[in-house]
Amino acid sequence: MSSRDQFTTKIGFILAAAGSAIGLGAIWKFPYMAGTNGGSVFILLFILCTFIIGLPVLIAEFMIGRRGQRDAVTSFKIQAPKTPWYLIGWGGMIVAGLILSFYSVVGGWILSYLGRSLSLQLHAANYAELFTSIITSPFEAVFVQGLFMLLTVVIVAAGIKGGIEKASTWMMPLLFIFFIILVIRSLTLDGAIEGVKFMFVPDWSYFNSQTFLMALGQAFFSLSVGIAVMITYASYLSKTEKIGNSAVNVASMNIVISLLAGLVIFPAVFALGYTPDQGPGLVFIILPAVFEQLPLGGLFLTIFFVLLLFATVTSSISMLEIVVAIAIGEQHEKRKKIAWLGGMIIFMIGIPSALSFGILSDIHILDRSIFDFVDFLTNSIAMPIGALLISIFAGYYYTKDISRQELATSNLMFIIWYIAIRYISPIAILIIFIQGILPLFQ
């Protein structure tokens, strides 16, 4: 039996965990959510909700994983023997696999755009028609989804130290560098200041319950909590590391990347006469049209899709890792075999989602396409339930002494976290859950 892999450095763990959090939620979803909910007010509420509601749950997941030093299922079995708490681990594994099944579809779209950009086929394209042709083509949609899963499997099969940590420690710094390049380009456009004002000068007419709920949901989901991914990553962390500081770093990096994504997109959108409320098509339809009007726009567009690919891959490897970690248990020598097998199964499960905009577009579940239904099932139902259970476990099953010892922080910070994990986060999660399932009853 081979020994269990571990992160070799604290920064390697932070970058991997931040990479899990910084995915399509930060770069794809955050800009269009901010764009359709008034910009600055949404952003302010998002930052507050991230630290007040999301961060305590993230710390709880780090605590459970680092204390257990095993996969998510075994960690709960060790810490709560002869109880059903371990089902959180199994639930997280299933939900992570389902999320990856449709997440890989979007990853495939990014590969399609990147391939066209590198081969100079994006110039002067009708981007609405291009996007439609990609997502409705059965062969292309499934082929690029398979390529994306292949990339994910190769990294996870190489292990924590040789795969996930190594990939994260060069992809995440490049992510920041590429973002800075694009932000500088965007901010130097004539009229860019309007985009900056949209992000940072509050329009208080948007300060309402709907904007708060949207910001709360974005803050919560952007941290990858609720599916035991962070429990899995933290299990590879040394007992000497301070998890509170690591969690703050991860949450802060997620906010910074989200703001950088906004600073790339909104100044350029305003400078070139577009409106920010374009919805999900902002990245795949509006942004390429914006870049096309810039000098060296093709180069900057290629950089953007490389950046988007990096962010998507760092998230996808965390989702496959929880599946692999639970499946191999203590038989670490089986990692490669299980990574390939798990990747293949998730790829097969994702094929209906890949085809749901084309030949399976007539199939609907609860008035949703297959893709949208799996998204709804995982994001609106499964993740809030998982996060609520994790909050209850850390807030009520752990004794105060265990929590204080694991968190190893000042008395004031511990009290703030303790109140948040027992009362504030669970209530907020219930609000998100109720808001998410309300459409089922309307």
PDB file of N, CA and C in Angstrom, residues 34 36 87 158 179-180 182 196 214 224 249 253 322 328 333 390 401 407 429:
ATOM      1  N   ALA A  34     -23.164  40.599 -12.019  1.00  0.00           N
ATOM      2  CA  ALA A  34     -22.966  42.005 -11.665  1.00  0.00           C
ATOM      3  C   ALA A  34     -23.591  42.910 -12.723  1.00  0.00           C
ATOM      4  N   THR A  36     -26.145  42.388 -14.638  1.00  0.00           N
ATOM      5  CA  THR A  36     -27.607  42.396 -14.649  1.00  0.00           C
ATOM      6  C   THR A  36     -28.206  42.809 -13.307  1.00  0.00           C
ATOM      7  N   LEU A  87     -22.347  10.257   5.314  1.00  0.00           N
ATOM      8  CA  LEU A  87     -23.138  10.381   4.076  1.00  0.00           C
ATOM      9  C   LEU A  87     -22.897  11.736   3.396  1.00  0.00           C
ATOM     10  N   ALA A 158      -1.930  12.229 -11.950  1.00  0.00           N
ATOM     11  CA  ALA A 158      -0.535  12.448 -11.546  1.00  0.00           C
ATOM     12  C   ALA A 158      -0.383  12.676 -10.042  1.00  0.00           C
ATOM     13  N   PHE A 179      -4.571  38.301 -16.349  1.00  0.00           N
ATOM     14  CA  PHE A 179      -5.620  39.240 -15.970  1.00  0.00           C
ATOM     15  C   PHE A 179      -5.088  40.669 -15.907  1.00  0.00           C
ATOM     16  N   ILE A 180      -3.917  40.852 -15.311  1.00  0.00           N
ATOM     17  CA  ILE A 180      -3.337  42.196 -15.213  1.00  0.00           C
ATOM     18  C   ILE A 180      -3.111  42.785 -16.609  1.00  0.00           C
ATOM     19  N   LEU A 182      -4.752  42.096 -19.362  1.00  0.00           N
ATOM     20  CA  LEU A 182      -6.044  42.434 -19.961  1.00  0.00           C
ATOM     21  C   LEU A 182      -6.691  43.630 -19.272  1.00  0.00           C
ATOM     22  N   VAL A 196     -15.590  51.513 -15.008  1.00  0.00           N
ATOM     23  CA  VAL A 196     -15.055  51.571 -13.645  1.00  0.00           C
ATOM     24  C   VAL A 196     -16.112  52.143 -12.697  1.00  0.00           C
ATOM     25  N   MET A 214     -29.135  37.567  -4.948  1.00  0.00           N
ATOM     26  CA  MET A 214     -28.228  37.212  -6.038  1.00  0.00           C
ATOM     27  C   MET A 214     -26.767  37.254  -5.574  1.00  0.00           C
ATOM     28  N   SER A 224     -16.945  27.152  -3.721  1.00  0.00           N
ATOM     29  CA  SER A 224     -16.915  25.686  -3.865  1.00  0.00           C
ATOM     30  C   SER A 224     -17.216  24.948  -2.565  1.00  0.00           C
ATOM     31  N   ASN A 249      -7.195  33.707   2.782  1.00  0.00           N
ATOM     32  CA  ASN A 249      -6.446  33.901   1.537  1.00  0.00           C
ATOM     33  C   ASN A 249      -7.228  33.402   0.323  1.00  0.00           C
ATOM     34  N   MET A 253      -8.558  35.825  -2.622  1.00  0.00           N
ATOM     35  CA  MET A 253      -8.144  35.619  -4.013  1.00  0.00           C
ATOM     36  C   MET A 253      -9.344  35.477  -4.927  1.00  0.00           C
ATOM     37  N   ILE A 322     -12.209  14.697  -5.505  1.00  0.00           N
ATOM     38  CA  ILE A 322     -13.028  14.147  -4.426  1.00  0.00           C
ATOM     39  C   ILE A 322     -13.549  12.764  -4.808  1.00  0.00           C
ATOM     40  N   ILE A 328     -10.552   5.486  -3.996  1.00  0.00           N
ATOM     41  CA  ILE A 328      -9.333   4.719  -3.732  1.00  0.00           C
ATOM     42  C   ILE A 328      -9.137   4.434  -2.245  1.00  0.00           C
ATOM     43  N   GLU A 333      -2.186   3.408  -4.560  1.00  0.00           N
ATOM     44  CA  GLU A 333      -1.548   2.945  -5.795  1.00  0.00           C
ATOM     45  C   GLU A 333      -2.557   2.824  -6.941  1.00  0.00           C
ATOM     46  N   ILE A 390     -22.763  20.580   6.719  1.00  0.00           N
ATOM     47  CA  ILE A 390     -21.388  20.851   7.160  1.00  0.00           C
ATOM     48  C   ILE A 390     -21.379  21.916   8.257  1.00  0.00           C
ATOM     49  N   ASP A 401     -14.199  23.124  22.427  1.00  0.00           N
ATOM     50  CA  ASP A 401     -12.756  22.933  22.629  1.00  0.00           C
ATOM     51  C   ASP A 401     -12.084  22.385  21.375  1.00  0.00           C
ATOM     52  N   LEU A 407      -8.947  25.525  14.996  1.00  0.00           N
ATOM     53  CA  LEU A 407      -8.855  26.834  14.338  1.00  0.00           C
ATOM     54  C   LEU A 407      -7.599  27.585  14.759  1.00  0.00           C
ATOM     55  N   ILE A 429     -27.899  30.056   4.304  1.00  0.00           N
ATOM     56  CA  ILE A 429     -27.982  28.904   3.409  1.00  0.00           C
ATOM     57  C   ILE A 429     -29.437  28.492   3.195  1.00  0.00           C
TER      58      ILE A 429
END
